[in-house]
PDB file of C-alpha atoms and ligand atoms in Angstrom:
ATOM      1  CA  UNK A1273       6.720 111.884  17.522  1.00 62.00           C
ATOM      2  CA  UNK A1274       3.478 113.374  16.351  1.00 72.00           C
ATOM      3  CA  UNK A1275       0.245 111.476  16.231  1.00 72.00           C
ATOM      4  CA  UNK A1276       0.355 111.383  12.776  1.00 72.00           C
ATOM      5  CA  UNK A1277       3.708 109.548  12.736  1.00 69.00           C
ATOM      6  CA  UNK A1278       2.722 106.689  14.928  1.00 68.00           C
ATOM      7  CA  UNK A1279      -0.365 106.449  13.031  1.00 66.00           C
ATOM      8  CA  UNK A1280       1.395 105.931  10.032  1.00 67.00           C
ATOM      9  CA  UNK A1281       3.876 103.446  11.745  1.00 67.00           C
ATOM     10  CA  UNK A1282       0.400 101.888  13.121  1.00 73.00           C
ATOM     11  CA  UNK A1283      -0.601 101.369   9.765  1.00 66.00           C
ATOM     12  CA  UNK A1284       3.059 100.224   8.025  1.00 71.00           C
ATOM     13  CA  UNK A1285       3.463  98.127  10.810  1.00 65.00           C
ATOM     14  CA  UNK A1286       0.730  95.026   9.980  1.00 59.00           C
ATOM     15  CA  UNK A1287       1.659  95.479   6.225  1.00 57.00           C
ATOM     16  CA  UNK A1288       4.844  94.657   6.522  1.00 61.00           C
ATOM     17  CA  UNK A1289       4.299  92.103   8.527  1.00 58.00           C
ATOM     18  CA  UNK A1290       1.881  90.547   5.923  1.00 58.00           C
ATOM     19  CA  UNK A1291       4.292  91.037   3.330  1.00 61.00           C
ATOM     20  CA  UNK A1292       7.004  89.624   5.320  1.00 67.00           C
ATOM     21  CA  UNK A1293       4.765  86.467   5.954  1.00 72.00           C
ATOM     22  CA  UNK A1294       3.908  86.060   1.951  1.00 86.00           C
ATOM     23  CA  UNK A1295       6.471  87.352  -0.091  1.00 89.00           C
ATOM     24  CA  UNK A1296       4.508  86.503  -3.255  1.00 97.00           C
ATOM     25  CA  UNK A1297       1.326  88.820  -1.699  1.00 97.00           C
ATOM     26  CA  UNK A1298       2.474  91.750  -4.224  1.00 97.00           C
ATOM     27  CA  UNK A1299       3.164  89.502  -7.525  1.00 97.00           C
ATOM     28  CA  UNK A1300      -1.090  88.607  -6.428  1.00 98.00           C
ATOM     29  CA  UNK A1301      -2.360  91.938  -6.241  1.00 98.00           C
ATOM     30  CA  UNK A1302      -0.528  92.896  -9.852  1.00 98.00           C
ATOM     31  CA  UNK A1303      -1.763  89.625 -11.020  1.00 98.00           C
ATOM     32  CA  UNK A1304      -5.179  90.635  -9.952  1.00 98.00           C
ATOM     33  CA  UNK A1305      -4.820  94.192 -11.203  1.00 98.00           C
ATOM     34  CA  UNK A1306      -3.574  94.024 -14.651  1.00 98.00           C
ATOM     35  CA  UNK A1307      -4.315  90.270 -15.646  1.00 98.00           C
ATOM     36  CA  UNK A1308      -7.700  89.877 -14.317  1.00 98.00           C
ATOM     37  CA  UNK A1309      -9.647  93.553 -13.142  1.00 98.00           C
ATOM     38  CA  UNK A1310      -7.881  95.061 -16.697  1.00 98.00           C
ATOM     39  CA  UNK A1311      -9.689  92.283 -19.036  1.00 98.00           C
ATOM     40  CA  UNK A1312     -13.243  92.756 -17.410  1.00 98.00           C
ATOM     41  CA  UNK A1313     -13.457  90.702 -14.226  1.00 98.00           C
ATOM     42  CA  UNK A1314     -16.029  92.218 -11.787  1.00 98.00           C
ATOM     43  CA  UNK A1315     -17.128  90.240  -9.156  1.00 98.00           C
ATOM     44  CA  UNK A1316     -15.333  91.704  -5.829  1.00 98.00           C
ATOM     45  CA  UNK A1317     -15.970  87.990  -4.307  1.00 98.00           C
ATOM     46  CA  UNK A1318     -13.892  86.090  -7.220  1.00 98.00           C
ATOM     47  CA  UNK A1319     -11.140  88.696  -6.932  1.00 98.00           C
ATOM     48  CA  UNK A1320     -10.797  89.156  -3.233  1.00 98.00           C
ATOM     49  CA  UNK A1321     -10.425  85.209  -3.425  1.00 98.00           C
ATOM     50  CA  UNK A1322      -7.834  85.780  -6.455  1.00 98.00           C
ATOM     51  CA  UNK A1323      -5.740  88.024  -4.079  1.00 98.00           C
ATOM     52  CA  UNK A1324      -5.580  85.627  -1.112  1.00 98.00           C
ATOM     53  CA  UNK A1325      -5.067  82.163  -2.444  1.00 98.00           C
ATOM     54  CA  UNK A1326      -1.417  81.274  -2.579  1.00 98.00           C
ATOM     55  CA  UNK A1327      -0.843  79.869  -6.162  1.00 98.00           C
ATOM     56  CA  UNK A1328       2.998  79.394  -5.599  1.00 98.00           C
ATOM     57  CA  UNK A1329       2.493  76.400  -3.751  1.00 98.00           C
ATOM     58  CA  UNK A1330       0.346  74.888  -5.979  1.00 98.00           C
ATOM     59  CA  UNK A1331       3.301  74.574  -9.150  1.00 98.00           C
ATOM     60  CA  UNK A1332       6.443  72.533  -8.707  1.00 98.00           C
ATOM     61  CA  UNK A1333       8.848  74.490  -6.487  1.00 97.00           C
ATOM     62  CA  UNK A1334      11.205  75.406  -9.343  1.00 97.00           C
ATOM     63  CA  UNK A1335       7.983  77.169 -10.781  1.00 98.00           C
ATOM     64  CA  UNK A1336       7.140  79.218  -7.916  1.00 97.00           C
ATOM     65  CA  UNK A1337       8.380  82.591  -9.224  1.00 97.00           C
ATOM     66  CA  UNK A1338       7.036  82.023 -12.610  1.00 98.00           C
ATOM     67  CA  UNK A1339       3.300  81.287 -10.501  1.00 98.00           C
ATOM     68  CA  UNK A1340       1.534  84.602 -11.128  1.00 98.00           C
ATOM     69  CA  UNK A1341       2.789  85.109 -14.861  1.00 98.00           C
ATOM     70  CA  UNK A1342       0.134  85.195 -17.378  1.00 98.00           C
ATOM     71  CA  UNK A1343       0.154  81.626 -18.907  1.00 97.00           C
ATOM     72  CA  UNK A1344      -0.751  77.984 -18.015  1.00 97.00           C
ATOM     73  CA  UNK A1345       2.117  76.159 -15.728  1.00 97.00           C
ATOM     74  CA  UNK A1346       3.162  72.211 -16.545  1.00 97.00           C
ATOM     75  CA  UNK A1347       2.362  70.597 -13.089  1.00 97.00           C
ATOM     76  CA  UNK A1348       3.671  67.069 -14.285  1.00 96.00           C
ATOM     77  CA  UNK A1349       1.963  63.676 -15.409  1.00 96.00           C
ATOM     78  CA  UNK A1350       1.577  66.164 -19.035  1.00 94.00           C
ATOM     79  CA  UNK A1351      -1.136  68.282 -17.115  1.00 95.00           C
ATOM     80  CA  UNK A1352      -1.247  71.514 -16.205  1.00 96.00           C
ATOM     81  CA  UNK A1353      -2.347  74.268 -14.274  1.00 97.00           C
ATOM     82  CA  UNK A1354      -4.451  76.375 -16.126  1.00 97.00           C
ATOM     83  CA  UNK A1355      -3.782  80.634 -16.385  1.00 98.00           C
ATOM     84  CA  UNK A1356      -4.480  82.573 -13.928  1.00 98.00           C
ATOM     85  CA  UNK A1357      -7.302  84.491 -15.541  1.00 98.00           C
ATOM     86  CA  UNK A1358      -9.314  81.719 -17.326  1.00 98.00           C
ATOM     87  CA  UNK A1359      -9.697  80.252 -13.583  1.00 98.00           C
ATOM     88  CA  UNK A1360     -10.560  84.069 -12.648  1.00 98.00           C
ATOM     89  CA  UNK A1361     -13.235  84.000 -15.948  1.00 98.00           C
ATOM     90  CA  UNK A1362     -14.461  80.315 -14.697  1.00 98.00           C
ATOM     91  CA  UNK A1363     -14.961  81.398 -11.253  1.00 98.00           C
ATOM     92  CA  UNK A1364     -17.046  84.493 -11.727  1.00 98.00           C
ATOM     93  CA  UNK A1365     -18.989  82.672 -14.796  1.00 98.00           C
ATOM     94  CA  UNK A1366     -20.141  80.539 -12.252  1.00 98.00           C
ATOM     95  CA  UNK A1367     -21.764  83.072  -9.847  1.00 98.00           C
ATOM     96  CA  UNK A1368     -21.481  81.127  -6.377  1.00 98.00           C
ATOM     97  CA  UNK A1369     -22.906  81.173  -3.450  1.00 98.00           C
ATOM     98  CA  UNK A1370     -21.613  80.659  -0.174  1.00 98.00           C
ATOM     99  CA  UNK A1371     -24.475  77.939   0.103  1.00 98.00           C
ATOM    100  CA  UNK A1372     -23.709  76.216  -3.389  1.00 98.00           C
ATOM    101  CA  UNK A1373     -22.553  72.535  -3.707  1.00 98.00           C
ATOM    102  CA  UNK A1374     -19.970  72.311  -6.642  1.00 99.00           C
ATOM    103  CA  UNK A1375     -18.214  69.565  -8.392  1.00 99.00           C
ATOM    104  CA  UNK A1376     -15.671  69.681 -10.181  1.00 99.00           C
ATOM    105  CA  UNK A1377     -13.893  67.641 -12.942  1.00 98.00           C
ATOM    106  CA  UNK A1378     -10.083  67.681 -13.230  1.00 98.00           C
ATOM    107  CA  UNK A1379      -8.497  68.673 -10.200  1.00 98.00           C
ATOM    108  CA  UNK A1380      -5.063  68.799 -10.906  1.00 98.00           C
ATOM    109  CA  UNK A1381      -2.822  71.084  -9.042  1.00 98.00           C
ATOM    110  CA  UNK A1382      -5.806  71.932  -6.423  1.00 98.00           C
ATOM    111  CA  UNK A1383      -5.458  75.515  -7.654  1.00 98.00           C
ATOM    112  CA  UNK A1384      -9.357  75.911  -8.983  1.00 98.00           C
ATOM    113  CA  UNK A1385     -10.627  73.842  -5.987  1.00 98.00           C
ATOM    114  CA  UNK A1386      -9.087  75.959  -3.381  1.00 98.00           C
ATOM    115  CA  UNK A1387     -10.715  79.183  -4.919  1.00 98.00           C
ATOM    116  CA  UNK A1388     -14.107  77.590  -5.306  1.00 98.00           C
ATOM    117  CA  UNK A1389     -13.883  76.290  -1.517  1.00 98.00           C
ATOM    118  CA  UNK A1390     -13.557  79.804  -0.224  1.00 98.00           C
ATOM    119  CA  UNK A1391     -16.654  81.108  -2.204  1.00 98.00           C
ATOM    120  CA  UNK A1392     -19.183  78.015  -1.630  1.00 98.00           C
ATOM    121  CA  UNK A1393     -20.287  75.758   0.431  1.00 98.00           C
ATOM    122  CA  UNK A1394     -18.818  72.051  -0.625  1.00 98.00           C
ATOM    123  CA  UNK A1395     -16.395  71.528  -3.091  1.00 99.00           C
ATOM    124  CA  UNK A1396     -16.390  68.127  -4.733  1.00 99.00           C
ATOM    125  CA  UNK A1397     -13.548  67.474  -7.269  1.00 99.00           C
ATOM    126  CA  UNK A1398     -12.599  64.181  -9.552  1.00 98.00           C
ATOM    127  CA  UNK A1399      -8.918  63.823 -10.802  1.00 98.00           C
ATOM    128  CA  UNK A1400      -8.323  60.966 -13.055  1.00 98.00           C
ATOM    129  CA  UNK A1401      -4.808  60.574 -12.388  1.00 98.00           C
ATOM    130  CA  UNK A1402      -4.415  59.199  -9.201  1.00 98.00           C
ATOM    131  CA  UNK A1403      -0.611  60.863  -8.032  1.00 98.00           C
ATOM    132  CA  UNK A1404      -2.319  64.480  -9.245  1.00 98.00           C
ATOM    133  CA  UNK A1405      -5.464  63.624  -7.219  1.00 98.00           C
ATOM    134  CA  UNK A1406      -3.568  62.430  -3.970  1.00 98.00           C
ATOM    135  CA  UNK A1407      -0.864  65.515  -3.889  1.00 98.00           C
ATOM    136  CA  UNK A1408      -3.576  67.820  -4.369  1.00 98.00           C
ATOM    137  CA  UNK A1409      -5.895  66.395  -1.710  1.00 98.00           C
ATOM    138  CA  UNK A1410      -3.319  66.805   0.741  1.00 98.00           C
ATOM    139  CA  UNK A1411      -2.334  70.416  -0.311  1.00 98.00           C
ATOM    140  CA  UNK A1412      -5.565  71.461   0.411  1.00 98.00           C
ATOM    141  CA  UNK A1413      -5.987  69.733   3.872  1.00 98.00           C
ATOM    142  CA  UNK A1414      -2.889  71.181   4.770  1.00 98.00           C
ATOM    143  CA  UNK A1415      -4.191  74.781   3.468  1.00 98.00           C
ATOM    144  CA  UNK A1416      -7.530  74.412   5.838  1.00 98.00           C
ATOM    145  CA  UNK A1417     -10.029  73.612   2.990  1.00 98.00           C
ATOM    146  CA  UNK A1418     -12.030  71.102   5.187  1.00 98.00           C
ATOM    147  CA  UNK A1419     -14.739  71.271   2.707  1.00 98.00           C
ATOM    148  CA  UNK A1420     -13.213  69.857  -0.085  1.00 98.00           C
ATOM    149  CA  UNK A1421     -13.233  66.007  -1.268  1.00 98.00           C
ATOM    150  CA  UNK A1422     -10.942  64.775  -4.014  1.00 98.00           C
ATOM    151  CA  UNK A1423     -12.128  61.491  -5.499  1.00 98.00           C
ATOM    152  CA  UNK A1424      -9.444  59.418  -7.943  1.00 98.00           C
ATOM    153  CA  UNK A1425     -12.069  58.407 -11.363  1.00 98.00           C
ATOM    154  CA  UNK A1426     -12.952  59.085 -14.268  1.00 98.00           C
ATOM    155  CA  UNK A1427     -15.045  62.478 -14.183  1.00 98.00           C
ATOM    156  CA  UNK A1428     -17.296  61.186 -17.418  1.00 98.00           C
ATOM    157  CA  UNK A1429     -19.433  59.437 -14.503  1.00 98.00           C
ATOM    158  CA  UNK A1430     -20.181  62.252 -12.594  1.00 98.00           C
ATOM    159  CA  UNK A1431     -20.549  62.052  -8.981  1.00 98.00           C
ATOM    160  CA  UNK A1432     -23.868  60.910  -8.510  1.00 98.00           C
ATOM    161  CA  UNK A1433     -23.965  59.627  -4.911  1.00 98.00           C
ATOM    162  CA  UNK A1434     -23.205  63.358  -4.222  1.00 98.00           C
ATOM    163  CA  UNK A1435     -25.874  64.551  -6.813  1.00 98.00           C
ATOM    164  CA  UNK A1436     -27.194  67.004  -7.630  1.00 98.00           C
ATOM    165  CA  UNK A1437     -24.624  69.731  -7.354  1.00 99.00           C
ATOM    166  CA  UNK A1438     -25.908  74.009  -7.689  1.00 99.00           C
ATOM    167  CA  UNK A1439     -22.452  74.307  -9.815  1.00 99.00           C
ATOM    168  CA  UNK A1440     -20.347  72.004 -12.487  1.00 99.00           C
ATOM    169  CA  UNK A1441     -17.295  73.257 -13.385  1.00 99.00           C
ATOM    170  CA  UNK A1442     -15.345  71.152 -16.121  1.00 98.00           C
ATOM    171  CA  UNK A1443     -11.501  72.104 -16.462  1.00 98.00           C
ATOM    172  CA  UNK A1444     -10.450  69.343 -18.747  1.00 97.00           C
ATOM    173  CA  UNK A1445     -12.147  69.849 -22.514  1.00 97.00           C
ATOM    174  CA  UNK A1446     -14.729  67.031 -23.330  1.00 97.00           C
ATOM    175  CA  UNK A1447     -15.783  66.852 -27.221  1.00 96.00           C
ATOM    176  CA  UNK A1448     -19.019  67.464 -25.971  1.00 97.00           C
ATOM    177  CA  UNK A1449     -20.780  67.822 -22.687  1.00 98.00           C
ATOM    178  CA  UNK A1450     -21.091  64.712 -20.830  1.00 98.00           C
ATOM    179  CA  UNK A1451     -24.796  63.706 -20.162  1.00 98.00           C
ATOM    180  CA  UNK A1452     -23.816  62.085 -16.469  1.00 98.00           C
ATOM    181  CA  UNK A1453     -23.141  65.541 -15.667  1.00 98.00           C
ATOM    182  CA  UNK A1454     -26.257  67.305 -17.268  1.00 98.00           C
ATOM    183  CA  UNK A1455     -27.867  65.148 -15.276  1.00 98.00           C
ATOM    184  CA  UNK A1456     -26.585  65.687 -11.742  1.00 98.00           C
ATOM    185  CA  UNK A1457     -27.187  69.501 -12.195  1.00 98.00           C
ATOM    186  CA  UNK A1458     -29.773  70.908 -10.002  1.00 98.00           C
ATOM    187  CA  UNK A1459     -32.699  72.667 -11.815  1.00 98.00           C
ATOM    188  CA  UNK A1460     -31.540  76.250 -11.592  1.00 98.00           C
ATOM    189  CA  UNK A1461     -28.496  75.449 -11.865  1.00 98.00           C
ATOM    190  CA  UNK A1462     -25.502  76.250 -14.022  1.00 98.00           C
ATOM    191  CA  UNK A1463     -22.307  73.831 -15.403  1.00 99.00           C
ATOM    192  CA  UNK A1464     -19.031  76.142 -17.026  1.00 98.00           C
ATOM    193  CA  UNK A1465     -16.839  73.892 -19.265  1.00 98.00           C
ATOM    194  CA  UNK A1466     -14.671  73.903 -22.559  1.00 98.00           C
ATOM    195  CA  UNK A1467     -15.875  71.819 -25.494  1.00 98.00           C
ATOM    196  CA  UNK A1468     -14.915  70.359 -28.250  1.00 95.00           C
ATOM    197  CA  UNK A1469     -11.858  68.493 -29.430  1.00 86.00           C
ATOM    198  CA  UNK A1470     -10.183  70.719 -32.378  1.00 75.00           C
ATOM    199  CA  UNK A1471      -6.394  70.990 -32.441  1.00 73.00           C
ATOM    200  CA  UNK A1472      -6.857  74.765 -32.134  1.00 79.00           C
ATOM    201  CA  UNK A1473      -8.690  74.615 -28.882  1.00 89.00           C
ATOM    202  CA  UNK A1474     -12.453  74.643 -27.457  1.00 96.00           C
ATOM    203  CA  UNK A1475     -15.551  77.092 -26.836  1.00 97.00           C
ATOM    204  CA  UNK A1476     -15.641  77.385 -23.371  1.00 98.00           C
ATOM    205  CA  UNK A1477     -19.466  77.095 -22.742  1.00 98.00           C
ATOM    206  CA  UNK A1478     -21.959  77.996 -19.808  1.00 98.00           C
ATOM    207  CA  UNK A1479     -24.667  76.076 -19.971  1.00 98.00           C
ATOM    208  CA  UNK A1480     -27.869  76.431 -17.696  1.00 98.00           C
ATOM    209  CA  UNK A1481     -30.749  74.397 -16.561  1.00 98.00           C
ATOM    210  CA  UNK A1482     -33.875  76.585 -15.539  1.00 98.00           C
ATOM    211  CA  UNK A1483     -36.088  75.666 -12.722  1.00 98.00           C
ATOM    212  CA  UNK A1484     -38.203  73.366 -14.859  1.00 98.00           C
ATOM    213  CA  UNK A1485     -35.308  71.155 -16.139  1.00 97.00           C
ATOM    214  CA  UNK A1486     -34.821  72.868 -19.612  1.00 98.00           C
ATOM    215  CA  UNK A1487     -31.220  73.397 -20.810  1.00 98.00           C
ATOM    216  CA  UNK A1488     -29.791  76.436 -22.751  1.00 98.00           C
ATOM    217  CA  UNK A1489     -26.385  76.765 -23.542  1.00 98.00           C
ATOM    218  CA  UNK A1490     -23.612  79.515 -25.036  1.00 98.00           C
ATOM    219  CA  UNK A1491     -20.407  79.865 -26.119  1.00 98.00           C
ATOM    220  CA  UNK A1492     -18.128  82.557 -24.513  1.00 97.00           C
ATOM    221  CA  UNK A1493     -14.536  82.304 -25.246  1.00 96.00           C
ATOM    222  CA  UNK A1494     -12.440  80.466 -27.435  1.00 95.00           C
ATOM    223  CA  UNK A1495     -10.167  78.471 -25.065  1.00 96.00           C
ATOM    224  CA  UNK A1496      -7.445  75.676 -24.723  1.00 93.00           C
ATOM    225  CA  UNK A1497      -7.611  72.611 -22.416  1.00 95.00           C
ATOM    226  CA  UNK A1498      -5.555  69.379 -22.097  1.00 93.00           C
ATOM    227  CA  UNK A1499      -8.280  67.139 -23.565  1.00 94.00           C
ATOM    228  CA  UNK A1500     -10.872  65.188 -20.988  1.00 96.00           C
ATOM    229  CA  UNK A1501      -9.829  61.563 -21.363  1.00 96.00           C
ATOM    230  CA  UNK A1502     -12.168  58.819 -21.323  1.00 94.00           C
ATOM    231  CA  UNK A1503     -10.768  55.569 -19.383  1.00 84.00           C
TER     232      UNK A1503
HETATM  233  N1  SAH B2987      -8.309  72.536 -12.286  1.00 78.52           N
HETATM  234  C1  SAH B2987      -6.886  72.226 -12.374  1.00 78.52           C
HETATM  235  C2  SAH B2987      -6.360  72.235 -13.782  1.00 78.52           C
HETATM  236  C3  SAH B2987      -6.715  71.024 -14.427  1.00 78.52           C
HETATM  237  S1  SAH B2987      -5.828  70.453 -15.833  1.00 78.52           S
HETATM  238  C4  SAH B2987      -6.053  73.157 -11.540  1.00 78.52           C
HETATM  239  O1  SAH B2987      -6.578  74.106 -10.960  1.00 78.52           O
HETATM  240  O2  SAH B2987      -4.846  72.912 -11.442  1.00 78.52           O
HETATM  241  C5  SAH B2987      -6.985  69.185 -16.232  1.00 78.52           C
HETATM  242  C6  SAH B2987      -6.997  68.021 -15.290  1.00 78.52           C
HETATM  243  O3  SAH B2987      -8.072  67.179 -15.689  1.00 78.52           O
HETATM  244  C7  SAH B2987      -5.734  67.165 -15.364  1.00 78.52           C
HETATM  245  O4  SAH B2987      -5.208  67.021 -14.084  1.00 78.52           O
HETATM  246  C8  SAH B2987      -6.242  65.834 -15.925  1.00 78.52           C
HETATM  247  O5  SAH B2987      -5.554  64.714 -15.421  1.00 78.52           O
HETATM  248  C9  SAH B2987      -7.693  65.840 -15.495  1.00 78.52           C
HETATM  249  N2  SAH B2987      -8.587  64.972 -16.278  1.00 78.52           N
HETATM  250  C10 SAH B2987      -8.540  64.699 -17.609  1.00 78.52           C
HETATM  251  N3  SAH B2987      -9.537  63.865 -17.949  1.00 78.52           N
HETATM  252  C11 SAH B2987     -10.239  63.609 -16.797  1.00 78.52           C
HETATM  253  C12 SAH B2987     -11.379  62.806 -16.508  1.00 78.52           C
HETATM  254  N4  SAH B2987     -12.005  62.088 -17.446  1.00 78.52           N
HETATM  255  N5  SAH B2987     -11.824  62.782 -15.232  1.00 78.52           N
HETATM  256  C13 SAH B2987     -11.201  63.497 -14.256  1.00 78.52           C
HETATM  257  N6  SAH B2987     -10.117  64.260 -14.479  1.00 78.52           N
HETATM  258  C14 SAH B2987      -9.636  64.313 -15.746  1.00 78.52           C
END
């Protein structure tokens, strides 16, 4: 054979292999392609991390091949995990850091805390019901995300002994933005959540705190949550 060939089998050789050891690896790059790079997302970070984590294990089994469709997934306990490209939107809306410390509220399935931990520091998540909480605390230790804490409560609160936090990111929709978790934003920092308690859905808002403590905020996308409950 001619250099080129075994070149070419060099090359086929490791893909393969990769797609042998994630069958769902190609469903992820389309996903990323034509559900999240098509509408607008930029940020090479939030869709490298789009194209690795594997969101087939984070939906009931019987779900698995419906994971990388373009619509929200039930994930029991009437929750559920939200579409793939409004946790693509959140993410990049956020702008991490690798050095950021981020809470967020509503952890669900794990999904949105798994892609955070691979783009910041410490990921600090609060899951109001408890079974949710516990399955996806242990999906994620079993994944390798040492740097993520689940904590069963009621996210209204906040997490202030871990205060202040760089990044909020709300994935339940509050009628309005909790003041706890205003609060335990750093100045300079910046929370992402949807708002408001319509039944046709919420303004997903970004809202910012500048250096000196002063808050602006701004709608950027009609949205639809399951509702943030207070309890
Ligand atoms: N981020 C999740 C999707 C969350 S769905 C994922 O990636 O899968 C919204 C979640 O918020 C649900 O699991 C719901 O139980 C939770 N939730 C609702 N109200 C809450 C509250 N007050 N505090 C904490 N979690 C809450």
């Amino acid at each position: 054979m001619t250099a080129a060939w075994w070149m070419l089998v060099a090359l086929a050789v490791p893909v393969a292999l990769l797609w042998a050891a994630d069958p769902y690896q190609k469903q992820r790059d389309q996903m990323v392609r034509e559900q999240m790079e098509a509408r607008g997302v930029r940020s090479r970070q939030v869709l490298g991390v789009m194209r690795a984590v594997p969101r087939h294990l984070f939906v009931p089994p019987d779900l698995a091949p419906q994971a990388y469709r373009d619509h929200p997934l039930p994930i029991g306990h009437g929750q559920t995990i939200s579409q793939p490209y409004i946790v693509a939107f959140m993410t990049e809306l956020l702008e991490l850091t690798p050095s950021h410390r981020v809470l967020e509220i509503g952890t669900g399935s794990g999904y949105q805390a798994a892609v955070l931990a691979l783009l910041a520091e410490q990921v600090y998540s609060i899951e109001i019901v408890a079974p949710l909480g516990e399955q996806a605390a242990k999906l994620l230790r079993s994944l390798g995300h040492a740097n993520v804490e689940v904590r069963i409560g009621n996210g209204y609160a906040g997490w202030p002994e871990k205060a202040p936090f760089d990044r909020i990111i709300v994935t339940a929709a509050p009628p309005e933005i909790p003041k706890a978790l205003v609060e335990q934003l750093r100045n300079g920092g910046r929370l992402v959540a949807p708002v408001g308690e319509g039944p046709y859905g919420q303004d997903l808002v970004v809202l910012e705190k500048s250096a000196s403590g002063r808050i602006s905020q701004k709608k950027v996308l009609p949205v639809a949550f399951v509702p943030m409950v207070n309890r």
